[in-house]
Amino acid sequence: MFKSFGRGERTSATTVEHPALQVKPRHIGIIMDGNGRWAKKRGLPRMAGHHAGMLAMREAIRACDDFGIECVTLYAFSTENWKRPVAEVEYLMRLPEQFFRNEIDELIKRGVKIRFLGDTSRLPSYTQETVRTSMQRTEHNTGMTVNFALNYGGRTELMSAIERYAKEVAEGRATVGDLTEAKFDRYLDTAGLPPLDLIIRTSGEIRLSNFLLWQAAYAELWFTEVLWPDFTRDDLFQAISDYGKRKRRFGAIE
């Protein structure tokens, strides 16, 4: 429907050859913000912004893979996003189907493994089918892992993790008092994934918005004024380069 809308003037004009990254994060989380404002600036419906954001997401996944990132988590739809207009929510629920229909073959060729974070049981049946199919088709891939946080909220994830732990205690499969941070990790949606190293947020907002709250404890944060549909490979390279210059002490003295 919105195929003819471009992503803005920055996309092709700024792309350059990038040197090899000497220090890079294993796991990047991206809060893809600004689709609606991008559309409003151009006098377009919000759905056009979401379509352009999907194209930017495709390029970000390709760039992360090309840069050798091990894992990327994309904040696609939060538990709070249900408050949006019904028509917008319905459009957003259709985007995964459109995205994977167009991109799954390339993702498989790249060896990408798809995972989903969040409660997908509340999603429409057609979206749930897309979730199942994309995971099944990539489950044996050994390349970069791409997580789509869909109907995801950090607080909900923590509550669900506590419930899982409590259930194991009640069933005698876990013992009160033996829980450590490392053991708690396995109750989270991100179980088995590398620690979160870097969070990127676009559009000038400076907050986490309920994204990977436990995992973000020692993640580096990088914010940009760029609206998500205008976010390019160059912006990603800049974020990773900046990450490589930071000193990560984790509470210790250098």
Short mmCIF file of N, CA, C and O in Angstrom, two decimals, residues 60-164:
data_model
loop_
_atom_site.label_atom_id
_atom_site.label_comp_id
_atom_site.label_asym_id
_atom_site.label_seq_id
_atom_site.Cartn_x
_atom_site.Cartn_y
_atom_site.Cartn_z
N ALA A 60 18.66 -2.30 8.92
CA ALA A 60 19.39 -2.41 10.18
C ALA A 60 19.81 -3.86 10.43
O ALA A 60 20.92 -4.13 10.91
N ILE A 61 18.91 -4.80 10.12
CA ILE A 61 19.24 -6.22 10.29
C ILE A 61 20.40 -6.60 9.37
O ILE A 61 21.35 -7.27 9.79
N ARG A 62 20.34 -6.17 8.13
CA ARG A 62 21.42 -6.46 7.19
C ARG A 62 22.73 -5.88 7.68
O ARG A 62 23.78 -6.53 7.64
N ALA A 63 22.68 -4.63 8.16
CA ALA A 63 23.90 -3.96 8.62
C ALA A 63 24.48 -4.66 9.85
O ALA A 63 25.69 -4.86 9.95
N CYS A 64 23.62 -5.03 10.80
CA CYS A 64 24.10 -5.75 11.99
C CYS A 64 24.80 -7.04 11.59
O CYS A 64 25.86 -7.38 12.13
N ASP A 65 24.23 -7.74 10.64
CA ASP A 65 24.83 -8.98 10.18
C ASP A 65 26.17 -8.70 9.49
O ASP A 65 27.17 -9.38 9.74
N ASP A 66 26.20 -7.69 8.64
CA ASP A 66 27.43 -7.34 7.94
C ASP A 66 28.53 -6.89 8.89
O ASP A 66 29.72 -7.12 8.65
N PHE A 67 28.13 -6.22 9.99
CA PHE A 67 29.11 -5.74 10.97
C PHE A 67 29.54 -6.84 11.93
O PHE A 67 30.39 -6.62 12.79
N GLY A 68 28.94 -8.03 11.83
CA GLY A 68 29.34 -9.14 12.68
C GLY A 68 28.74 -9.12 14.07
O GLY A 68 29.31 -9.67 15.02
N ILE A 69 27.56 -8.52 14.22
CA ILE A 69 26.88 -8.50 15.51
C ILE A 69 26.26 -9.87 15.74
O ILE A 69 25.63 -10.44 14.86
N GLU A 70 26.40 -10.39 16.93
CA GLU A 70 25.92 -11.74 17.24
C GLU A 70 24.42 -11.80 17.44
O GLU A 70 23.76 -12.80 17.08
N CYS A 71 23.85 -10.74 18.03
CA CYS A 71 22.43 -10.75 18.38
C CYS A 71 21.88 -9.33 18.37
O CYS A 71 22.54 -8.40 18.83
N VAL A 72 20.66 -9.16 17.84
CA VAL A 72 19.99 -7.85 17.86
C VAL A 72 18.54 -8.07 18.28
O VAL A 72 17.88 -9.01 17.84
N THR A 73 18.07 -7.22 19.18
CA THR A 73 16.68 -7.27 19.64
C THR A 73 15.98 -5.99 19.23
O THR A 73 16.43 -4.89 19.58
N LEU A 74 14.88 -6.13 18.50
CA LEU A 74 14.15 -4.99 17.94
C LEU A 74 12.82 -4.83 18.67
O LEU A 74 12.01 -5.76 18.71
N TYR A 75 12.60 -3.64 19.21
CA TYR A 75 11.36 -3.36 19.95
C TYR A 75 10.27 -3.05 18.93
O TYR A 75 10.13 -1.91 18.48
N ALA A 76 9.49 -4.05 18.57
CA ALA A 76 8.52 -3.91 17.47
C ALA A 76 7.14 -3.46 17.95
O ALA A 76 6.47 -2.68 17.26
N PHE A 77 6.69 -3.96 19.10
CA PHE A 77 5.35 -3.63 19.59
C PHE A 77 5.33 -3.88 21.08
O PHE A 77 5.57 -5.01 21.53
N SER A 78 5.04 -2.84 21.86
CA SER A 78 5.09 -2.96 23.31
C SER A 78 3.71 -3.33 23.87
O SER A 78 2.68 -3.21 23.18
N THR A 79 3.69 -3.75 25.12
CA THR A 79 2.43 -4.05 25.78
C THR A 79 1.56 -2.80 25.91
O THR A 79 0.34 -2.91 26.07
N GLU A 80 2.17 -1.62 25.84
CA GLU A 80 1.42 -0.37 25.92
C GLU A 80 0.87 0.07 24.57
O GLU A 80 -0.02 0.93 24.51
N ASN A 81 1.39 -0.48 23.49
CA ASN A 81 0.97 -0.03 22.15
C ASN A 81 -0.46 -0.43 21.80
O ASN A 81 -1.02 0.08 20.81
N TRP A 82 -1.08 -1.31 22.59
CA TRP A 82 -2.48 -1.65 22.35
C TRP A 82 -3.39 -0.44 22.54
O TRP A 82 -4.55 -0.45 22.09
N LYS A 83 -2.89 0.60 23.20
CA LYS A 83 -3.69 1.81 23.45
C LYS A 83 -3.86 2.65 22.18
O LYS A 83 -4.64 3.60 22.18
N ARG A 84 -3.14 2.33 21.14
CA ARG A 84 -3.21 3.12 19.90
C ARG A 84 -4.52 2.85 19.17
O ARG A 84 -5.22 1.88 19.47
N PRO A 85 -4.85 3.72 18.18
CA PRO A 85 -6.10 3.51 17.43
C PRO A 85 -6.17 2.11 16.83
O PRO A 85 -5.14 1.55 16.42
N VAL A 86 -7.38 1.56 16.78
CA VAL A 86 -7.58 0.19 16.32
C VAL A 86 -7.00 -0.03 14.92
O VAL A 86 -6.33 -1.04 14.67
N ALA A 87 -7.22 0.90 14.02
CA ALA A 87 -6.74 0.74 12.64
C ALA A 87 -5.21 0.67 12.60
O ALA A 87 -4.64 -0.11 11.83
N GLU A 88 -4.55 1.46 13.45
CA GLU A 88 -3.09 1.45 13.48
C GLU A 88 -2.58 0.13 14.05
O GLU A 88 -1.62 -0.45 13.53
N VAL A 89 -3.21 -0.35 15.11
CA VAL A 89 -2.81 -1.63 15.70
C VAL A 89 -2.99 -2.76 14.69
O VAL A 89 -2.12 -3.63 14.54
N GLU A 90 -4.10 -2.76 13.98
CA GLU A 90 -4.35 -3.79 12.98
C GLU A 90 -3.28 -3.76 11.89
O GLU A 90 -2.82 -4.81 11.42
N TYR A 91 -2.88 -2.57 11.49
CA TYR A 91 -1.83 -2.46 10.47
C TYR A 91 -0.52 -3.01 11.01
O TYR A 91 0.19 -3.76 10.31
N LEU A 92 -0.19 -2.66 12.25
CA LEU A 92 1.06 -3.13 12.85
C LEU A 92 1.06 -4.66 12.99
O LEU A 92 2.10 -5.30 12.84
N MET A 93 -0.11 -5.23 13.26
CA MET A 93 -0.20 -6.68 13.37
C MET A 93 -0.02 -7.39 12.03
O MET A 93 0.33 -8.58 11.98
N ARG A 94 -0.24 -6.67 10.95
CA ARG A 94 -0.06 -7.25 9.61
C ARG A 94 1.38 -7.11 9.11
O ARG A 94 1.80 -7.83 8.19
N LEU A 95 2.13 -6.19 9.70
CA LEU A 95 3.49 -5.95 9.22
C LEU A 95 4.42 -7.16 9.31
O LEU A 95 5.21 -7.40 8.40
N PRO A 96 4.38 -7.96 10.40
CA PRO A 96 5.26 -9.13 10.43
C PRO A 96 5.04 -10.07 9.26
O PRO A 96 6.00 -10.58 8.67
N GLU A 97 3.78 -10.29 8.91
CA GLU A 97 3.46 -11.16 7.77
C GLU A 97 4.08 -10.61 6.48
O GLU A 97 4.70 -11.33 5.70
N GLN A 98 3.93 -9.30 6.29
CA GLN A 98 4.49 -8.67 5.10
C GLN A 98 6.01 -8.73 5.10
O GLN A 98 6.64 -9.04 4.09
N PHE A 99 6.59 -8.45 6.25
CA PHE A 99 8.05 -8.43 6.35
C PHE A 99 8.65 -9.80 6.04
O PHE A 99 9.57 -9.93 5.22
N PHE A 100 8.14 -10.83 6.68
CA PHE A 100 8.73 -12.16 6.49
C PHE A 100 8.41 -12.75 5.11
O PHE A 100 9.22 -13.50 4.58
N ARG A 101 7.28 -12.39 4.57
CA ARG A 101 6.99 -12.84 3.21
C ARG A 101 8.05 -12.33 2.23
O ARG A 101 8.48 -13.05 1.32
N ASN A 102 8.48 -11.10 2.44
CA ASN A 102 9.46 -10.49 1.53
C ASN A 102 10.91 -10.82 1.89
O ASN A 102 11.77 -10.84 1.00
N GLU A 103 11.18 -11.08 3.17
CA GLU A 103 12.57 -11.14 3.62
C GLU A 103 13.04 -12.51 4.10
O GLU A 103 14.24 -12.69 4.32
N ILE A 104 12.15 -13.46 4.31
CA ILE A 104 12.56 -14.70 4.95
C ILE A 104 13.63 -15.44 4.16
O ILE A 104 14.54 -16.04 4.75
N ASP A 105 13.55 -15.43 2.85
CA ASP A 105 14.54 -16.15 2.04
C ASP A 105 15.94 -15.57 2.25
O ASP A 105 16.92 -16.33 2.38
N GLU A 106 16.04 -14.24 2.29
CA GLU A 106 17.36 -13.63 2.51
C GLU A 106 17.85 -13.91 3.92
O GLU A 106 19.04 -14.17 4.13
N LEU A 107 16.95 -13.86 4.90
CA LEU A 107 17.34 -14.14 6.28
C LEU A 107 17.88 -15.56 6.41
O LEU A 107 18.88 -15.80 7.09
N ILE A 108 17.21 -16.50 5.75
CA ILE A 108 17.69 -17.89 5.77
C ILE A 108 19.04 -18.00 5.08
O ILE A 108 19.95 -18.69 5.57
N LYS A 109 19.20 -17.32 3.96
CA LYS A 109 20.48 -17.34 3.24
C LYS A 109 21.61 -16.81 4.11
O LYS A 109 22.74 -17.29 4.06
N ARG A 110 21.30 -15.80 4.92
CA ARG A 110 22.31 -15.22 5.81
C ARG A 110 22.53 -16.08 7.06
O ARG A 110 23.44 -15.81 7.84
N GLY A 111 21.70 -17.08 7.27
CA GLY A 111 21.83 -17.92 8.45
C GLY A 111 21.23 -17.33 9.70
O GLY A 111 21.55 -17.77 10.81
N VAL A 112 20.35 -16.35 9.55
CA VAL A 112 19.75 -15.66 10.69
C VAL A 112 18.75 -16.57 11.40
O VAL A 112 17.96 -17.26 10.76
N LYS A 113 18.79 -16.55 12.72
CA LYS A 113 17.83 -17.28 13.53
C LYS A 113 16.84 -16.28 14.13
O LYS A 113 17.25 -15.29 14.74
N ILE A 114 15.54 -16.54 13.97
CA ILE A 114 14.50 -15.63 14.43
C ILE A 114 13.94 -16.10 15.77
O ILE A 114 13.64 -17.28 15.95
N ARG A 115 13.82 -15.17 16.71
CA ARG A 115 13.15 -15.43 17.98
C ARG A 115 12.18 -14.29 18.27
O ARG A 115 12.31 -13.19 17.71
N PHE A 116 11.25 -14.54 19.15
CA PHE A 116 10.30 -13.51 19.56
C PHE A 116 10.29 -13.42 21.08
O PHE A 116 10.30 -14.44 21.77
N LEU A 117 10.27 -12.20 21.58
CA LEU A 117 10.14 -11.93 23.00
C LEU A 117 8.76 -11.35 23.26
O LEU A 117 8.23 -10.62 22.43
N GLY A 118 8.19 -11.66 24.41
CA GLY A 118 6.87 -11.13 24.74
C GLY A 118 5.80 -12.20 24.69
O GLY A 118 6.05 -13.35 24.32
N ASP A 119 4.60 -11.81 25.05
CA ASP A 119 3.45 -12.72 25.06
C ASP A 119 2.78 -12.72 23.71
O ASP A 119 1.94 -11.87 23.41
N THR A 120 3.15 -13.67 22.87
CA THR A 120 2.59 -13.73 21.51
C THR A 120 1.20 -14.36 21.49
O THR A 120 0.54 -14.32 20.45
N SER A 121 0.74 -14.90 22.61
CA SER A 121 -0.57 -15.55 22.64
C SER A 121 -1.71 -14.56 22.47
O SER A 121 -2.82 -14.94 22.08
N ARG A 122 -1.46 -13.29 22.74
CA ARG A 122 -2.50 -12.27 22.61
C ARG A 122 -2.59 -11.73 21.18
O ARG A 122 -3.51 -11.00 20.84
N LEU A 123 -1.65 -12.07 20.35
CA LEU A 123 -1.62 -11.55 18.98
C LEU A 123 -2.71 -12.20 18.14
O LEU A 123 -3.15 -13.32 18.44
N PRO A 124 -3.15 -11.53 17.07
CA PRO A 124 -4.12 -12.15 16.17
C PRO A 124 -3.59 -13.47 15.61
O PRO A 124 -2.37 -13.68 15.54
N SER A 125 -4.49 -14.35 15.22
CA SER A 125 -4.10 -15.68 14.75
C SER A 125 -3.14 -15.61 13.57
O SER A 125 -2.19 -16.40 13.49
N TYR A 126 -3.36 -14.67 12.65
CA TYR A 126 -2.48 -14.58 11.49
C TYR A 126 -1.08 -14.13 11.87
O TYR A 126 -0.09 -14.56 11.28
N THR A 127 -0.97 -13.28 12.91
CA THR A 127 0.34 -12.87 13.38
C THR A 127 1.03 -14.02 14.10
O THR A 127 2.24 -14.24 13.95
N GLN A 128 0.27 -14.77 14.90
CA GLN A 128 0.83 -15.93 15.57
C GLN A 128 1.34 -16.96 14.57
O GLN A 128 2.39 -17.58 14.79
N GLU A 129 0.64 -17.13 13.48
CA GLU A 129 1.09 -18.07 12.45
C GLU A 129 2.40 -17.61 11.84
O GLU A 129 3.31 -18.42 11.60
N THR A 130 2.54 -16.30 11.60
CA THR A 130 3.80 -15.76 11.09
C THR A 130 4.93 -15.99 12.08
O THR A 130 6.05 -16.35 11.69
N VAL A 131 4.65 -15.80 13.36
CA VAL A 131 5.64 -16.04 14.40
C VAL A 131 6.11 -17.49 14.37
O VAL A 131 7.32 -17.78 14.35
N ARG A 132 5.16 -18.42 14.35
CA ARG A 132 5.52 -19.84 14.35
C ARG A 132 6.32 -20.22 13.10
O ARG A 132 7.35 -20.90 13.19
N THR A 133 5.86 -19.78 11.95
CA THR A 133 6.50 -20.16 10.69
C THR A 133 7.92 -19.62 10.59
O THR A 133 8.85 -20.35 10.21
N SER A 134 8.11 -18.36 10.95
CA SER A 134 9.44 -17.76 10.84
C SER A 134 10.42 -18.41 11.81
O SER A 134 11.60 -18.60 11.47
N MET A 135 9.95 -18.77 12.99
CA MET A 135 10.83 -19.46 13.94
C MET A 135 11.16 -20.87 13.47
O MET A 135 12.32 -21.31 13.55
N GLN A 136 10.17 -21.56 12.97
CA GLN A 136 10.40 -22.92 12.49
C GLN A 136 11.37 -22.96 11.32
O GLN A 136 12.25 -23.83 11.25
N ARG A 137 11.23 -22.03 10.40
CA ARG A 137 12.06 -22.03 9.20
C ARG A 137 13.51 -21.64 9.49
O ARG A 137 14.40 -21.90 8.68
N THR A 138 13.75 -21.01 10.63
CA THR A 138 15.12 -20.55 10.93
C THR A 138 15.69 -21.20 12.19
O THR A 138 16.79 -20.83 12.61
N GLU A 139 14.98 -22.15 12.78
CA GLU A 139 15.40 -22.68 14.09
C GLU A 139 16.76 -23.36 14.07
O GLU A 139 17.45 -23.42 15.10
N HIS A 140 17.19 -23.88 12.92
CA HIS A 140 18.48 -24.57 12.86
C HIS A 140 19.61 -23.67 12.34
O HIS A 140 20.74 -24.14 12.19
N ASN A 141 19.30 -22.43 12.07
CA ASN A 141 20.33 -21.50 11.59
C ASN A 141 21.30 -21.18 12.72
O ASN A 141 20.93 -21.16 13.90
N THR A 142 22.54 -20.90 12.37
CA THR A 142 23.59 -20.70 13.37
C THR A 142 24.25 -19.33 13.25
O THR A 142 25.29 -19.09 13.85
N GLY A 143 23.64 -18.44 12.46
CA GLY A 143 24.20 -17.10 12.31
C GLY A 143 23.66 -16.15 13.36
O GLY A 143 23.34 -16.56 14.49
N MET A 144 23.53 -14.89 13.01
CA MET A 144 23.04 -13.88 13.93
C MET A 144 21.62 -14.21 14.38
O MET A 144 20.79 -14.66 13.60
N THR A 145 21.35 -13.95 15.65
CA THR A 145 19.99 -14.09 16.19
C THR A 145 19.29 -12.74 16.14
O THR A 145 19.84 -11.74 16.60
N VAL A 146 18.09 -12.72 15.58
CA VAL A 146 17.28 -11.51 15.56
C VAL A 146 16.03 -11.76 16.39
O VAL A 146 15.24 -12.66 16.09
N ASN A 147 15.88 -10.98 17.45
CA ASN A 147 14.72 -11.09 18.33
C ASN A 147 13.75 -9.95 18.04
O ASN A 147 14.16 -8.78 17.99
N PHE A 148 12.50 -10.30 17.84
CA PHE A 148 11.46 -9.29 17.69
C PHE A 148 10.67 -9.23 18.98
O PHE A 148 10.03 -10.21 19.37
N ALA A 149 10.75 -8.10 19.68
CA ALA A 149 9.98 -7.91 20.91
C ALA A 149 8.58 -7.49 20.51
O ALA A 149 8.34 -6.34 20.12
N LEU A 150 7.64 -8.42 20.58
CA LEU A 150 6.30 -8.23 20.04
C LEU A 150 5.29 -8.50 21.15
O LEU A 150 5.24 -9.61 21.69
N ASN A 151 4.49 -7.50 21.47
CA ASN A 151 3.67 -7.52 22.68
C ASN A 151 4.57 -7.80 23.88
O ASN A 151 4.32 -8.68 24.70
N TYR A 152 5.62 -7.00 23.96
CA TYR A 152 6.65 -7.16 24.99
C TYR A 152 6.65 -5.96 25.93
O TYR A 152 6.51 -4.80 25.50
N GLY A 153 6.85 -6.23 27.19
CA GLY A 153 7.07 -5.19 28.19
C GLY A 153 8.03 -5.72 29.23
O GLY A 153 7.91 -6.87 29.68
N GLY A 154 9.00 -4.93 29.62
CA GLY A 154 10.00 -5.38 30.58
C GLY A 154 9.40 -5.77 31.92
O GLY A 154 9.80 -6.77 32.53
N ARG A 155 8.43 -5.01 32.42
CA ARG A 155 7.81 -5.33 33.71
C ARG A 155 7.03 -6.64 33.62
O ARG A 155 7.09 -7.47 34.53
N THR A 156 6.30 -6.81 32.51
CA THR A 156 5.54 -8.05 32.32
C THR A 156 6.49 -9.25 32.24
O THR A 156 6.20 -10.32 32.80
N GLU A 157 7.62 -9.07 31.56
CA GLU A 157 8.60 -10.14 31.47
C GLU A 157 9.10 -10.53 32.86
O GLU A 157 9.22 -11.73 33.17
N LEU A 158 9.39 -9.55 33.71
CA LEU A 158 9.88 -9.84 35.05
C LEU A 158 8.82 -10.54 35.89
O LEU A 158 9.12 -11.51 36.63
N MET A 159 7.58 -10.11 35.77
CA MET A 159 6.50 -10.77 36.51
C MET A 159 6.33 -12.22 36.06
O MET A 159 6.14 -13.13 36.88
N SER A 160 6.40 -12.43 34.75
CA SER A 160 6.27 -13.79 34.21
C SER A 160 7.42 -14.66 34.68
O SER A 160 7.24 -15.86 35.00
N ALA A 161 8.64 -14.08 34.73
CA ALA A 161 9.80 -14.84 35.19
C ALA A 161 9.63 -15.25 36.65
O ALA A 161 9.95 -16.38 37.04
N ILE A 162 9.11 -14.34 37.47
CA ILE A 162 8.88 -14.65 38.88
C ILE A 162 7.84 -15.76 39.02
O ILE A 162 7.98 -16.67 39.85
N GLU A 163 6.81 -15.70 38.21
CA GLU A 163 5.78 -16.74 38.25
C GLU A 163 6.36 -18.10 37.85
O GLU A 163 6.01 -19.13 38.45
N ARG A 164 7.24 -18.13 36.85
CA ARG A 164 7.87 -19.39 36.43
C ARG A 164 8.71 -19.97 37.57
O ARG A 164 8.68 -21.17 37.85
#
